[in-house]
Each structure stands twice: as C-alpha cells, then as structure tokens.
Short mmCIF file of C-alpha atoms in Angstrom, two decimals:
data_model
loop_
_atom_site.label_atom_id
_atom_site.label_comp_id
_atom_site.label_asym_id
_atom_site.label_seq_id
_atom_site.Cartn_x
_atom_site.Cartn_y
_atom_site.Cartn_z
CA MET A 1 -0.04 -0.21 0.10
CA LYS A 2 0.89 3.84 -0.51
CA CYS A 3 1.72 5.75 2.36
CA SER A 4 -1.21 7.97 1.18
CA GLU A 5 -3.52 5.41 1.67
CA ILE A 6 -2.13 4.33 4.82
CA ILE A 7 -2.99 8.02 6.02
CA LYS A 8 -5.95 7.86 4.50
CA VAL A 9 -7.01 4.69 6.87
CA LEU A 10 -5.45 6.74 10.11
CA ASN A 11 -7.33 9.71 9.32
CA GLU A 12 -10.74 7.52 9.36
CA LEU A 13 -9.91 7.14 12.55
CA ALA A 14 -8.51 10.85 13.99
CA PRO A 15 -8.73 13.57 11.26
CA GLU A 16 -5.96 15.77 11.61
CA SER A 17 -8.43 17.75 11.69
CA CYS A 18 -9.47 17.53 15.28
CA ALA A 19 -5.63 17.82 16.42
CA CYS A 20 -5.35 21.17 18.30
CA GLU A 21 -4.17 24.26 16.36
CA TRP A 22 -0.27 24.32 18.19
CA ASP A 23 0.17 20.96 17.34
CA ASN A 24 2.27 19.33 14.28
CA SER A 25 0.35 15.89 13.53
CA GLY A 26 0.80 14.40 9.81
CA LEU A 27 3.38 13.36 7.79
CA ILE A 28 5.98 15.40 9.30
CA ALA A 29 9.12 13.31 6.54
CA GLY A 30 8.72 11.30 3.69
CA ARG A 31 6.89 10.51 0.55
CA ARG A 32 2.82 10.09 0.13
CA ASP A 33 4.07 7.67 -2.63
CA LYS A 34 6.15 5.56 -0.25
CA GLU A 35 5.13 2.07 -0.83
CA VAL A 36 5.04 0.87 2.52
CA LYS A 37 4.81 -2.98 3.32
CA LYS A 38 6.14 -2.75 6.94
CA ILE A 39 5.01 0.04 9.43
CA LEU A 40 6.70 0.86 12.89
CA VAL A 41 4.83 2.12 15.75
CA THR A 42 6.24 4.01 18.79
CA LEU A 43 5.47 7.04 21.00
CA ASP A 44 8.28 8.47 20.65
CA ALA A 45 10.88 9.14 17.54
CA THR A 46 13.50 8.27 19.77
CA ASP A 47 17.45 7.45 18.55
CA GLU A 48 16.27 3.98 19.67
CA ALA A 49 12.58 4.21 17.50
CA VAL A 50 14.69 5.65 14.54
CA GLU A 51 17.24 3.08 14.68
CA THR A 52 15.06 -0.17 14.14
CA ALA A 53 13.12 0.74 11.61
CA ILE A 54 16.08 1.51 9.85
CA ARG A 55 17.11 -1.99 11.19
CA GLU A 56 13.82 -3.76 11.12
CA GLY A 57 13.09 -2.61 7.16
CA ALA A 58 10.53 -0.66 7.83
CA ASP A 59 8.87 1.97 4.88
CA MET A 60 6.74 3.93 7.41
CA LEU A 61 7.63 4.48 11.18
CA LEU A 62 4.31 5.79 13.39
CA SER A 63 4.65 7.90 16.65
CA HIS A 64 2.26 9.82 19.02
CA HIS A 65 4.85 13.02 20.05
CA PRO A 66 5.32 14.41 16.81
CA LEU A 67 9.74 14.60 16.75
CA ILE A 68 9.13 18.13 15.21
CA PHE A 69 7.03 21.02 16.91
CA LYS A 70 8.62 24.26 16.99
CA PRO A 71 10.07 25.18 13.47
CA VAL A 72 13.58 25.02 12.17
CA LYS A 73 15.87 26.53 9.47
CA LYS A 74 17.94 23.80 8.91
CA ILE A 75 17.94 19.92 8.29
CA ASN A 76 21.55 18.26 9.24
CA ASP A 77 23.07 16.28 11.79
CA GLU A 78 24.99 19.21 14.02
CA ASP A 79 21.37 18.93 15.90
CA PHE A 80 19.71 15.42 17.36
CA ILE A 81 16.17 16.28 16.32
CA THR A 82 17.75 16.60 12.67
CA LYS A 83 19.68 14.12 12.25
CA ARG A 84 16.77 11.92 13.09
CA ILE A 85 15.14 13.27 10.25
CA LEU A 86 18.38 13.61 8.43
CA LYS A 87 18.12 9.12 9.05
CA LEU A 88 14.80 8.17 8.26
CA ILE A 89 14.45 10.36 4.82
CA GLN A 90 17.82 8.95 4.28
CA HIS A 91 16.09 5.33 4.07
CA ASP A 92 13.37 6.48 2.95
CA ILE A 93 11.11 5.92 5.80
CA SER A 94 8.15 7.67 5.87
CA TYR A 95 7.06 9.42 9.38
CA TYR A 96 3.54 10.69 10.04
CA ALA A 97 2.70 11.17 13.86
CA MET A 98 -0.93 10.97 15.55
CA HIS A 99 -0.64 13.78 17.85
CA THR A 100 -3.92 15.32 20.04
CA ASN A 101 -5.59 14.64 16.79
CA PHE A 102 -5.18 11.13 18.66
CA ASP A 103 -6.02 12.42 22.17
CA SER A 104 -9.48 13.76 20.79
CA ALA A 105 -10.41 11.83 18.28
CA PRO A 106 -13.84 9.25 19.74
CA GLY A 107 -12.21 6.25 20.03
CA CYS A 108 -9.37 6.93 20.92
CA MET A 109 -6.72 8.40 24.22
CA ALA A 110 -9.05 9.83 26.34
CA ASP A 111 -11.57 6.83 25.18
CA LEU A 112 -9.49 4.22 25.87
CA SER A 113 -8.05 5.46 29.27
CA ALA A 114 -11.79 6.21 30.83
CA ASP A 115 -12.55 2.92 30.21
CA ARG A 116 -8.94 1.35 31.23
CA LEU A 117 -10.10 2.63 34.48
CA GLY A 118 -14.06 1.92 33.93
CA LEU A 119 -15.20 5.09 34.25
CA GLU A 120 -19.30 5.60 33.13
CA GLU A 121 -21.83 8.52 32.13
CA THR A 122 -18.00 10.17 30.20
CA SER A 123 -18.17 13.03 27.96
CA PRO A 124 -15.37 15.53 26.77
CA LEU A 125 -13.49 16.78 29.71
CA GLU A 126 -11.89 19.85 27.30
CA GLU A 127 -14.86 19.78 24.00
CA MET A 128 -13.37 20.78 21.10
CA GLY A 129 -16.19 19.59 18.88
CA THR A 130 -17.97 17.34 17.01
CA ILE A 131 -17.58 14.84 14.53
CA GLU A 132 -19.22 12.69 12.10
CA ARG A 133 -19.28 9.02 13.11
CA GLU A 134 -22.21 6.85 10.96
CA GLY A 135 -24.32 9.90 10.58
CA ILE A 136 -23.93 10.40 14.05
CA SER A 137 -22.70 13.47 15.31
CA ILE A 138 -20.15 12.02 18.52
CA ALA A 139 -18.38 15.35 20.62
CA TYR A 140 -14.47 14.80 21.01
CA GLY A 141 -12.27 16.21 23.34
CA ILE A 142 -9.14 16.56 25.80
CA GLY A 143 -9.92 14.22 27.95
CA LYS A 144 -12.93 12.41 30.05
CA ILE A 145 -14.25 12.95 33.24
CA GLY A 146 -17.21 10.36 34.03
CA LYS A 147 -18.29 8.28 37.50
CA PHE A 148 -16.87 5.27 38.61
CA PRO A 149 -19.19 2.57 39.35
CA ARG A 150 -18.43 2.86 43.01
CA PRO A 151 -16.92 5.63 45.29
CA MET A 152 -13.53 5.12 46.43
CA THR A 153 -10.64 6.06 48.51
CA VAL A 154 -8.02 8.27 46.50
CA GLU A 155 -5.44 5.12 47.47
CA GLU A 156 -8.12 2.66 46.43
CA THR A 157 -7.78 4.96 42.89
CA ALA A 158 -4.20 5.22 42.61
CA GLU A 159 -4.33 1.14 42.81
CA LEU A 160 -6.93 1.46 39.84
CA VAL A 161 -4.64 3.25 38.35
CA LYS A 162 -1.44 1.23 38.45
CA GLN A 163 -2.88 -1.49 37.12
CA ALA A 164 -5.13 -0.32 34.86
CA PHE A 165 -1.69 0.75 33.00
CA GLY A 166 1.16 -1.14 34.08
CA LEU A 167 2.64 1.27 36.29
CA LYS A 168 4.97 0.40 39.04
CA THR A 169 4.25 3.88 41.08
CA VAL A 170 1.75 7.09 40.99
CA SER A 171 2.61 10.23 42.43
CA VAL A 172 0.00 11.11 44.34
CA TYR A 173 -1.31 14.96 45.84
CA GLY A 174 -4.52 14.98 48.16
CA LEU A 175 -3.94 11.58 49.11
CA GLU A 176 -5.94 12.65 52.53
CA LYS A 177 -9.06 13.35 50.34
CA GLY A 178 -12.37 11.37 51.34
CA PHE A 179 -13.96 9.13 48.90
CA VAL A 180 -14.06 9.97 45.12
CA SER A 181 -16.39 9.29 42.33
CA CYS A 182 -15.68 11.75 40.31
CA ALA A 183 -12.73 11.22 38.01
CA ALA A 184 -10.83 13.32 35.38
CA VAL A 185 -9.27 11.22 33.10
CA CYS A 186 -6.09 13.11 30.84
CA PRO A 187 -3.37 11.26 29.73
CA GLY A 188 -0.32 13.20 29.26
CA SER A 189 -0.01 16.34 30.61
CA GLY A 190 -2.57 17.55 31.83
CA GLY A 191 -1.48 20.60 34.32
CA SER A 192 -3.73 22.55 32.21
CA GLU A 193 -7.08 20.96 32.48
CA ILE A 194 -7.63 21.71 36.66
CA GLU A 195 -9.43 24.29 36.37
CA GLU A 196 -11.66 22.46 33.88
CA ALA A 197 -12.10 19.32 35.94
CA LEU A 198 -12.55 21.60 38.72
CA LYS A 199 -15.29 23.77 37.12
CA LYS A 200 -17.43 19.77 35.97
CA GLY A 201 -17.29 18.67 39.77
CA ALA A 202 -13.81 15.94 39.47
CA ASP A 203 -12.48 14.74 42.83
CA VAL A 204 -9.75 13.29 41.47
CA LEU A 205 -7.82 14.65 37.63
CA ILE A 206 -5.84 11.03 36.77
CA THR A 207 -3.17 12.35 34.41
CA GLY A 208 0.63 12.82 33.76
CA ASP A 209 3.28 15.77 34.43
CA ILE A 210 1.31 17.19 36.85
CA SER A 211 4.46 20.32 38.86
CA HIS A 212 4.87 20.98 42.43
CA HIS A 213 2.03 23.78 42.47
CA GLN A 214 -0.20 22.70 40.45
CA GLY A 215 -0.72 19.71 42.70
CA ILE A 216 -0.47 21.14 45.78
CA ASP A 217 -3.28 23.77 44.80
CA ALA A 218 -5.48 21.02 43.13
CA ALA A 219 -5.59 19.26 46.39
CA ALA A 220 -5.72 22.94 48.67
CA ARG A 221 -8.89 22.99 46.33
CA ASN A 222 -10.29 19.63 47.47
CA MET A 223 -9.52 18.04 44.40
CA ALA A 224 -7.02 15.32 44.35
CA VAL A 225 -4.43 14.58 41.52
CA ILE A 226 -2.92 10.88 40.96
CA ASP A 227 -0.02 11.41 38.65
CA GLY A 228 1.24 8.13 36.68
CA GLY A 229 3.69 9.96 34.66
CA HIS A 230 2.78 11.13 30.41
CA TYR A 231 4.89 8.24 29.06
CA GLY A 232 2.85 6.08 31.96
CA LEU A 233 -0.52 6.96 30.48
CA GLU A 234 0.01 7.27 26.81
CA HIS A 235 2.29 3.81 26.17
CA ILE A 236 -1.93 2.63 25.36
CA PHE A 237 -1.22 3.71 22.02
CA ILE A 238 1.36 1.60 20.94
CA ASP A 239 -0.52 -1.33 21.34
CA PHE A 240 -3.78 -0.33 19.89
CA MET A 241 -2.00 1.75 17.05
CA CYS A 242 -0.86 -2.20 15.90
CA ARG A 243 -3.96 -3.92 16.64
CA TYR A 244 -6.10 -1.34 14.97
CA LEU A 245 -3.47 -1.34 11.57
CA GLU A 246 -3.82 -4.88 11.57
CA GLU A 247 -7.22 -5.60 11.61
CA LYS A 248 -7.60 -2.15 9.30
CA LEU A 249 -5.49 -3.35 6.64
CA GLY A 250 -5.88 -6.69 6.30
CA GLY A 251 -2.66 -7.77 6.07
CA LYS A 252 -1.75 -6.40 3.47
CA VAL A 253 1.34 -4.39 5.57
CA LYS A 254 3.27 -5.93 8.36
CA THR A 255 2.70 -3.95 11.37
CA ALA A 256 5.64 -4.11 14.28
CA ALA A 257 6.21 -1.73 16.92
CA VAL A 258 9.00 -0.91 19.82
CA PRO A 259 8.57 -2.56 22.68
CA VAL A 260 7.57 -0.18 26.09
CA LYS A 261 9.90 0.79 27.75
CA PHE A 262 9.47 3.75 30.77
CA PRO A 263 12.08 6.42 29.98
CA VAL A 264 11.63 7.13 34.34
CA SER A 265 14.46 5.04 36.42
CA PHE A 266 13.10 5.33 40.01
CA ILE A 267 15.90 4.96 42.18
#
C-alpha cells in the first residue's frame, strides 16, 4: 500500500482536523507515494525508534508525539532532532505522527484511558467540537470526565491507575481526601486541564507531568491528583495502533512495535 492510502486509514480513526492548532500532527517527513510494506509503531520517535525502523526495514514510522514541534531552519546532523529526520529521509522512511488528533478523537486516547479505568457516563473534559461517525454527531475533545461504578478512596483509585496502565508507582496529591466518585482523566500532560476538571466537579484528576505547585494547589481546592507520568498513561497508543492497523489493513502491511520501555527510572 502507498503511504497516502495508510494516511487515509489513519484519518478515518483520528482526523488531522481534530488536532489542536498548535500541534504538528501529520506527515512530518517522507513521501506520500512511498510503497509501504512494514510500519513501526512507537510513542516517541527516539534515536532507538529510528534505528529500529532502519534495522527492521520499516517503510513507515508512526509515532504519537511529533518529532518536530517548532519550526526548524536547518536539516543536518548537528542537531539531535534534525539528525533523526535526516536518517529517516536517507533511508526513505515516511514518518507520520498522530498527536492531539489521537488524544481527542472518539475511540482514541481519551476513550481508551477512560475505559481502562472503568469510568461510566463519560463526556469530553475539554470539548473541542463534534465529528460525524456513521451519521451520528459525536463530541470530541481532550480528556474525559465520568463516574466510577462505586466511590473509592484516593489510595484505591491510585492502585486502580497502577493496575490499569501497568505502572509500578504513581504520585498522589491529596491522598487524605475522602472518597472520590467523579474522575477526570487526561493522558499525557494535564496541568492545563485542572481548571476544567474543577469546574466540572471532578473529585480526582488522573494525568501526567503535574508540577509541585499544580498538585498542591489542586489538593488545596479539594481535588486529588494522581500523576502516572506522561509515558505511563500514553504508552497504550502503541498496542492499540498495532491492532488497529492489523485489522484495517488486512495483512497487506506488516506491523511491528517498539517495545514499551519506561524512560524514567526510580532509584
């Protein structure tokens, strides 16, 4: 299949139009007319991911986080980011990123995380718009807010997060808060969603990359925060996309994944 045909399939799941304005989702490097026989899926286009794509003969690299966020003036081997782009182009590997469009689109990151936590009666935490699916208008946006089947303590909720996302540890602000029933979840960095979660009555926000002041200030306002790490909550992208591509491409293209490997070590 051509790269352009695969991009069409990816856009059926998470249209690029669902991405935030500041984002850089889409085809970042390579050719749309590239014939693709193998796709490598990763969360981040790290050196390891790029080298794995080259070594395994992948024709396309698919990541969640875009390798390029800000405009660059030079593509050479003097910068660690553009060096990766240069390698991908040299080996004729098309590189595509699905970032905030995957975060927000129905059935993607926000829904996947809410499902793992067993949230019910969910709706977008920060609604961005609506999208048509099979003649039905569905609201989409960043994160989800919903209810647990039963009230739980913050400690029980933290254990649920660890189990749901395969985590060894989480950071918790507001552990002393009583029972929680309404939960907001925002995989990745969710500090910007604190006000939205408070406004919508969340007892707990489950996210990643919370700063010290964000955490203690949220707890002071009677909302607990559980920080599972940016990678910790979003690594689910890898397995989901591999299964999606295998189902949609019907064996026409091989799919491989960079193994889940947490970038943070706790000593």
